[in-house]
PDB file of C-alpha atoms in Angstrom:
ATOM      1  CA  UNK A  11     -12.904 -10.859  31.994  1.00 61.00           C
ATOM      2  CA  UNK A  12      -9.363  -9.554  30.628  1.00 51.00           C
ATOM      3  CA  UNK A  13     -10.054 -10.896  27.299  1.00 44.00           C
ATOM      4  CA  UNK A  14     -13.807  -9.358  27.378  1.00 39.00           C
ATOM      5  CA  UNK A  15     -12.027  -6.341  27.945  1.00 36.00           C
ATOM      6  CA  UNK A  16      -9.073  -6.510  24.959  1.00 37.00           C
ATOM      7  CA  UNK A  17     -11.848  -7.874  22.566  1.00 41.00           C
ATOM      8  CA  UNK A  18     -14.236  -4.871  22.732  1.00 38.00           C
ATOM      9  CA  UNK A  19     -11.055  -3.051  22.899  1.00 41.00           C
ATOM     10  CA  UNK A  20     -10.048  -4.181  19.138  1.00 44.00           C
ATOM     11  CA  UNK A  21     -13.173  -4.109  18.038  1.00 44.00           C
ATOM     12  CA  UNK A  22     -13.754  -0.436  19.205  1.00 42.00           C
ATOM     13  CA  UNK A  23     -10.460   0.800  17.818  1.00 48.00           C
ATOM     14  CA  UNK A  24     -11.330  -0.939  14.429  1.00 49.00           C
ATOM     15  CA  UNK A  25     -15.037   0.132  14.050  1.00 50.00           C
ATOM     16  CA  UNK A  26     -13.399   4.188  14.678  1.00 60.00           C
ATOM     17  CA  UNK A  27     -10.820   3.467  12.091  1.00 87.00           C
ATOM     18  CA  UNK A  28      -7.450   2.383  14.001  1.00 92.00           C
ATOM     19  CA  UNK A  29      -5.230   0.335  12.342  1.00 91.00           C
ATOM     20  CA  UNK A  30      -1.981  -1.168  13.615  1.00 92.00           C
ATOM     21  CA  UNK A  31       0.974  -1.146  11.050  1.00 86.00           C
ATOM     22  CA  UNK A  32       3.420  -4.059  11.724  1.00 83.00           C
ATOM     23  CA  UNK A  33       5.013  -3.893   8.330  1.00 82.00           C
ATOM     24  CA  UNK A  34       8.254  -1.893   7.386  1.00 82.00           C
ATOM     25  CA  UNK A  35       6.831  -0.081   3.775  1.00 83.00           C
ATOM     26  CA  UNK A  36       5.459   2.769   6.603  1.00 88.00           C
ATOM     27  CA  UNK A  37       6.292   3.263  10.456  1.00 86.00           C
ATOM     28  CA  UNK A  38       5.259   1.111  12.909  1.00 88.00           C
ATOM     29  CA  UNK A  39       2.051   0.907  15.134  1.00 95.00           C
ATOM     30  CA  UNK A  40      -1.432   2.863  15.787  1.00 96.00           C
ATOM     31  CA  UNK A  41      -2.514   4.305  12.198  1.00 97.00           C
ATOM     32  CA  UNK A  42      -5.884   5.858  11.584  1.00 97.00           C
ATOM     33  CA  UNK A  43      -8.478   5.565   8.416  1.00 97.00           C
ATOM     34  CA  UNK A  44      -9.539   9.151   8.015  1.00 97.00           C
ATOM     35  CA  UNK A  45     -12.439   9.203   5.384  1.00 96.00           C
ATOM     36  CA  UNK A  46     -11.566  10.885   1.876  1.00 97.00           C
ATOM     37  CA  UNK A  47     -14.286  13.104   0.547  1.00 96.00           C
ATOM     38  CA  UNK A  48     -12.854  13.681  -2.836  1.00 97.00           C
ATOM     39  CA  UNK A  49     -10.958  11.718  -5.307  1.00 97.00           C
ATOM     40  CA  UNK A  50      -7.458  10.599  -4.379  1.00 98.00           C
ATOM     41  CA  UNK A  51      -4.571  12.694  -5.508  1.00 98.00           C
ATOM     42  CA  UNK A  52      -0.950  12.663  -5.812  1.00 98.00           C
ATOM     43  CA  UNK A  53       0.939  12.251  -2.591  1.00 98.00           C
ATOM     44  CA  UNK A  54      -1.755  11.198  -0.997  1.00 98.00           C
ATOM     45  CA  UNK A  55      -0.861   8.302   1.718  1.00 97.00           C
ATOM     46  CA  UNK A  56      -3.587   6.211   1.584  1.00 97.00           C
ATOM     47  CA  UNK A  57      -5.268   2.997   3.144  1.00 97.00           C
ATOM     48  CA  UNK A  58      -6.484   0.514   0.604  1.00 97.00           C
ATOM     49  CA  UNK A  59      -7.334  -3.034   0.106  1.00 97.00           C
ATOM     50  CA  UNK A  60      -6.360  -4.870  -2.527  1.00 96.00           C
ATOM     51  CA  UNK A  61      -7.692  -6.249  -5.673  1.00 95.00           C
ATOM     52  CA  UNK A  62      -8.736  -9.490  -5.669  1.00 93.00           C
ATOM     53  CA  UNK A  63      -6.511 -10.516  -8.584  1.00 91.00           C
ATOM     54  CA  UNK A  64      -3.848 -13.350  -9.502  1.00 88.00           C
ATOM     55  CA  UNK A  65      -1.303 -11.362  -9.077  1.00 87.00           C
ATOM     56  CA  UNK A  66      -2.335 -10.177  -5.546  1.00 92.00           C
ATOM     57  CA  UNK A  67      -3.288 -14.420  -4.589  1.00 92.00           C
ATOM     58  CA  UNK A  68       0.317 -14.676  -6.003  1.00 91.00           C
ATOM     59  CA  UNK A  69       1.825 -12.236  -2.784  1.00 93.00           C
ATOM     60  CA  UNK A  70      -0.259 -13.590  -0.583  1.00 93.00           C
ATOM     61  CA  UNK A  71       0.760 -16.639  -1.147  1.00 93.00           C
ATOM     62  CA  UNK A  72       4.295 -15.676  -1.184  1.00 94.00           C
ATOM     63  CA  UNK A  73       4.032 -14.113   2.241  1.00 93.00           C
ATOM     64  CA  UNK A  74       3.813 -10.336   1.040  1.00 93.00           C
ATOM     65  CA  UNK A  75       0.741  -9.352   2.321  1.00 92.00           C
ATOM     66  CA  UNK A  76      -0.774  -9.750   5.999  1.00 90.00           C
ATOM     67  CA  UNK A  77      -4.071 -11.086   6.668  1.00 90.00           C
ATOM     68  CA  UNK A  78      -7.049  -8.703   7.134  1.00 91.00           C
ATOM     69  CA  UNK A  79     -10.053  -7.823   6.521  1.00 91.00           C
ATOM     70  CA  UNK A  80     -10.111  -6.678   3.243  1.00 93.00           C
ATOM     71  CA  UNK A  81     -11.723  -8.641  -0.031  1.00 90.00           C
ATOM     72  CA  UNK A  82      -9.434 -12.237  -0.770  1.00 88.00           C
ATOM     73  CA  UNK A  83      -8.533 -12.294   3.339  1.00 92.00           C
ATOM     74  CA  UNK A  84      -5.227  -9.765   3.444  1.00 92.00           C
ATOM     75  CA  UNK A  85      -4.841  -6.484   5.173  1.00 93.00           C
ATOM     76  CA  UNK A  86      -5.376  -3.317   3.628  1.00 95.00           C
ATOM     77  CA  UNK A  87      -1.888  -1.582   2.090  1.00 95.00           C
ATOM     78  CA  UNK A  88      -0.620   1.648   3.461  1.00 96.00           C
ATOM     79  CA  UNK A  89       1.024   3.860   0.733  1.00 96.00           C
ATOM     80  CA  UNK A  90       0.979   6.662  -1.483  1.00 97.00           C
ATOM     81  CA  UNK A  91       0.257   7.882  -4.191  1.00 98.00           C
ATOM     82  CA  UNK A  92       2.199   8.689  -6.824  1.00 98.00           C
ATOM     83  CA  UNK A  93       0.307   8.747 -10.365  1.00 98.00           C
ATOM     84  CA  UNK A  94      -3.261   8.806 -11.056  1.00 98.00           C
ATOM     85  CA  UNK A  95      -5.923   8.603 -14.259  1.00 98.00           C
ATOM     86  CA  UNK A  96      -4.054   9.622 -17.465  1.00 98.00           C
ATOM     87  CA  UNK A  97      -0.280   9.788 -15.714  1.00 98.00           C
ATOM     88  CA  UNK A  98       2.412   7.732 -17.703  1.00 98.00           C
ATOM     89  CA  UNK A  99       3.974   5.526 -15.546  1.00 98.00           C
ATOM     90  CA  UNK A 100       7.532   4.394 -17.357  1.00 98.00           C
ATOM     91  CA  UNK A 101       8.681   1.246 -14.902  1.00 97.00           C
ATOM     92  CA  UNK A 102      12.362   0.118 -16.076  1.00 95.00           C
ATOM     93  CA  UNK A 103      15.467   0.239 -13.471  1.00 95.00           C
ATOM     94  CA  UNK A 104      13.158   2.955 -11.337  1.00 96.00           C
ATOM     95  CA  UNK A 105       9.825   4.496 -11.680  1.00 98.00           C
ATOM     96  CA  UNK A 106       8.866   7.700 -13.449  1.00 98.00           C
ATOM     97  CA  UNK A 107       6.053   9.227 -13.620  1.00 98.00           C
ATOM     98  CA  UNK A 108       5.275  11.919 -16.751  1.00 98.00           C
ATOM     99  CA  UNK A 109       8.817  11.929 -17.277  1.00 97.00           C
ATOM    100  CA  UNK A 110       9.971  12.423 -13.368  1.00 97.00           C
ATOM    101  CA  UNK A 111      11.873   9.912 -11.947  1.00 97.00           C
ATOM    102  CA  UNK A 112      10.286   8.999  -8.079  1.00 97.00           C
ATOM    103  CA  UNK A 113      13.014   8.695  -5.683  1.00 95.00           C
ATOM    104  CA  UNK A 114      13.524   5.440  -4.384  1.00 95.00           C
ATOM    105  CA  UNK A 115      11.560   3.729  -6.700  1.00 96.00           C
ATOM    106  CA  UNK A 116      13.964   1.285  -7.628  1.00 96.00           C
ATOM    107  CA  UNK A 117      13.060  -2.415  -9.110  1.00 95.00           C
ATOM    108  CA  UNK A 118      14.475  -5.439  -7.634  1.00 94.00           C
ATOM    109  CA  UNK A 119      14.743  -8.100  -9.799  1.00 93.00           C
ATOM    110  CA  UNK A 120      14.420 -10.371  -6.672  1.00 94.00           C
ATOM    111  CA  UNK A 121      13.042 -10.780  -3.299  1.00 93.00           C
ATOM    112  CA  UNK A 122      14.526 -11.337   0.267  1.00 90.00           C
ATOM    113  CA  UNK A 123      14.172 -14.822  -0.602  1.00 94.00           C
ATOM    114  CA  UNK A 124      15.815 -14.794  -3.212  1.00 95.00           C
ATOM    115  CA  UNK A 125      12.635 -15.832  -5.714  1.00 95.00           C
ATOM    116  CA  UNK A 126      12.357 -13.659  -9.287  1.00 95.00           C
ATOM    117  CA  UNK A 127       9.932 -10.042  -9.218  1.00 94.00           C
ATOM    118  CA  UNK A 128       8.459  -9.285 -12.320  1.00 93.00           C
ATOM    119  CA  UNK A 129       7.905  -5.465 -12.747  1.00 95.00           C
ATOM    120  CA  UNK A 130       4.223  -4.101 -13.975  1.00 95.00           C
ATOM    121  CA  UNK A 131       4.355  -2.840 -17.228  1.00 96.00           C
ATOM    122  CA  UNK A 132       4.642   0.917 -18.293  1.00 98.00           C
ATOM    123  CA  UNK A 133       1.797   2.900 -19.189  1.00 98.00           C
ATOM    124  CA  UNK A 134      -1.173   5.385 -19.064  1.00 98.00           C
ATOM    125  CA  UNK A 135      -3.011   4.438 -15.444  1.00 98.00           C
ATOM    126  CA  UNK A 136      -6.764   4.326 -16.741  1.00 98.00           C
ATOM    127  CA  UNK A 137      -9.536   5.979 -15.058  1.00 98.00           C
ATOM    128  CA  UNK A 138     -10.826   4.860 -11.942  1.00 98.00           C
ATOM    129  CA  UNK A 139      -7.033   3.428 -10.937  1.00 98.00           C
ATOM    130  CA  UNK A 140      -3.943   5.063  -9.047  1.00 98.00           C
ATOM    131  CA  UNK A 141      -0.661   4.297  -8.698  1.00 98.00           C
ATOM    132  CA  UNK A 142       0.760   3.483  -5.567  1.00 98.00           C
ATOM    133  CA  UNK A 143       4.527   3.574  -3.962  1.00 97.00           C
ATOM    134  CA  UNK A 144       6.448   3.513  -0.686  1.00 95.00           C
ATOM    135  CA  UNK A 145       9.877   4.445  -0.006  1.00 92.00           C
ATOM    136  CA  UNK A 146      11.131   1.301   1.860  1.00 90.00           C
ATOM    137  CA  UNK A 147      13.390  -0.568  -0.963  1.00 85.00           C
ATOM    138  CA  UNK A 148      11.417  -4.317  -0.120  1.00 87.00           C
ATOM    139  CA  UNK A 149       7.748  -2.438  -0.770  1.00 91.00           C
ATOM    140  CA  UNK A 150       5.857  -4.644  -2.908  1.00 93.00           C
ATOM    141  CA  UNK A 151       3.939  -1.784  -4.627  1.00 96.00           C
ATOM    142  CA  UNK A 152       2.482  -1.177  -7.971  1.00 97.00           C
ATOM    143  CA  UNK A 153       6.084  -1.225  -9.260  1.00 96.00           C
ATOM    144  CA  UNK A 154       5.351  -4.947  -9.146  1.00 95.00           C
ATOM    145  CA  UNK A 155       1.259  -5.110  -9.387  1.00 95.00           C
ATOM    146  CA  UNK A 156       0.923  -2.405 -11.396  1.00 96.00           C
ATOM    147  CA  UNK A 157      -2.104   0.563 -11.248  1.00 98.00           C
ATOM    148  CA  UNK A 158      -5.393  -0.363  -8.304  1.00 97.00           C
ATOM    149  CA  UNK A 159      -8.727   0.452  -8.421  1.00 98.00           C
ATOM    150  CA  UNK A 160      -9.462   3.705  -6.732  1.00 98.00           C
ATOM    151  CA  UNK A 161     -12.436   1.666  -5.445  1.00 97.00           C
ATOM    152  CA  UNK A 162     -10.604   0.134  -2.997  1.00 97.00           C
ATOM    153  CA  UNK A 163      -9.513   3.228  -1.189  1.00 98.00           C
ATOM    154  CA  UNK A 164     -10.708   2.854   2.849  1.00 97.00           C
ATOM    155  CA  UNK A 165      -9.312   6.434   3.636  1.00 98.00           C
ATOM    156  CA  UNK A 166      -6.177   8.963   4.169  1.00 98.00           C
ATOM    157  CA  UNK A 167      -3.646   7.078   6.685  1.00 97.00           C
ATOM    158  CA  UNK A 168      -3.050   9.311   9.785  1.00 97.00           C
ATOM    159  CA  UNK A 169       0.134   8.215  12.150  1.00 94.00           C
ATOM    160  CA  UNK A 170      -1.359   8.503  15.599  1.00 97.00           C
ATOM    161  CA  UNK A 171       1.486   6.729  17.846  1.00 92.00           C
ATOM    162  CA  UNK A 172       4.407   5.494  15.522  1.00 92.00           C
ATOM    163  CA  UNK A 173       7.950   5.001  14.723  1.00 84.00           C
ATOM    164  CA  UNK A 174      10.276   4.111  12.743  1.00 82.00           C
ATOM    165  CA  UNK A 175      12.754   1.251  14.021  1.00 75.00           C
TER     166      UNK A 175
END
């Protein structure tokens, strides 16, 4: 009866948008989706899934991205953004964006495994595609999988209960 209980628990606090962060890029725990009525914009902390690509079978496979719900089996990401349709995006030893550098954006030419990270090249992100970043230095971001489809986007990422070990 317990698990009954848990199980229509989850499921509840999924349908209504709750999410539960175990990953460093943003504090830990209880997240909400909160539906975006408009198109995304800069700073905007989002909730998105990823393309299906090579590049995102590639993390996955590497152990970068959780397993979820979203299109290819992972989780959806949690971070913002930071250029959208028409920005330049200049990706060398950090990111800039029209000419501002975006602090802590720098690259790492490795992982915590010690296995090579090949940064996205620099350019114009097209329409229908933003940029996205976070803060902690191991993110694995669009520094490294370059621009998303804006099709992807769940929602705006809420912190209901969370911290920051």
């Amino acid at each position: 009866m317990a698990a009954l209980v848990v199980i229509l628990a989850i499921g509840t606090g999924l349908a209504s948008g709750y999410r539960i962060n175990l990953t460093p890029s943003e504090p830990l725990g209880l997240w909400r989706i909160i539906p975006l009525h408009r198109p995304a914009a800069v700073d905007d902390l989002l909730f998105i899934c990823p393309p299906e690509t090579a590049a995102m079978r590639a993390a996955r496979a590497r152990g970068y991205l959780r397993s979820g719900s979203c299109p290819g089996g992972v989780a959806p990401l949690i971070k913002t953004v930071i250029a959208v349709a028409g920005q330049n995006v200049e990706i060398s030893v950090s990111v800039s964006v029209d000419g501002w550098r975006v602090s802590s954006s720098s690259l790492a030419l490795r992982d915590g495994k010690g296995r090579p990270l090949t940064p996205s090249p620099s350019g114009i992100v097209p329409p229908g595609y933003v940029f996205l970043h976070s803060a902690f230095p191991g993110s694995y971001d669009s520094r490294y999988f370059g621009p998303v489809p804006a099709s992807g986007i769940l929602g705006l990422a809420q912190e209901v209960f969370t911290y920051v070990p």
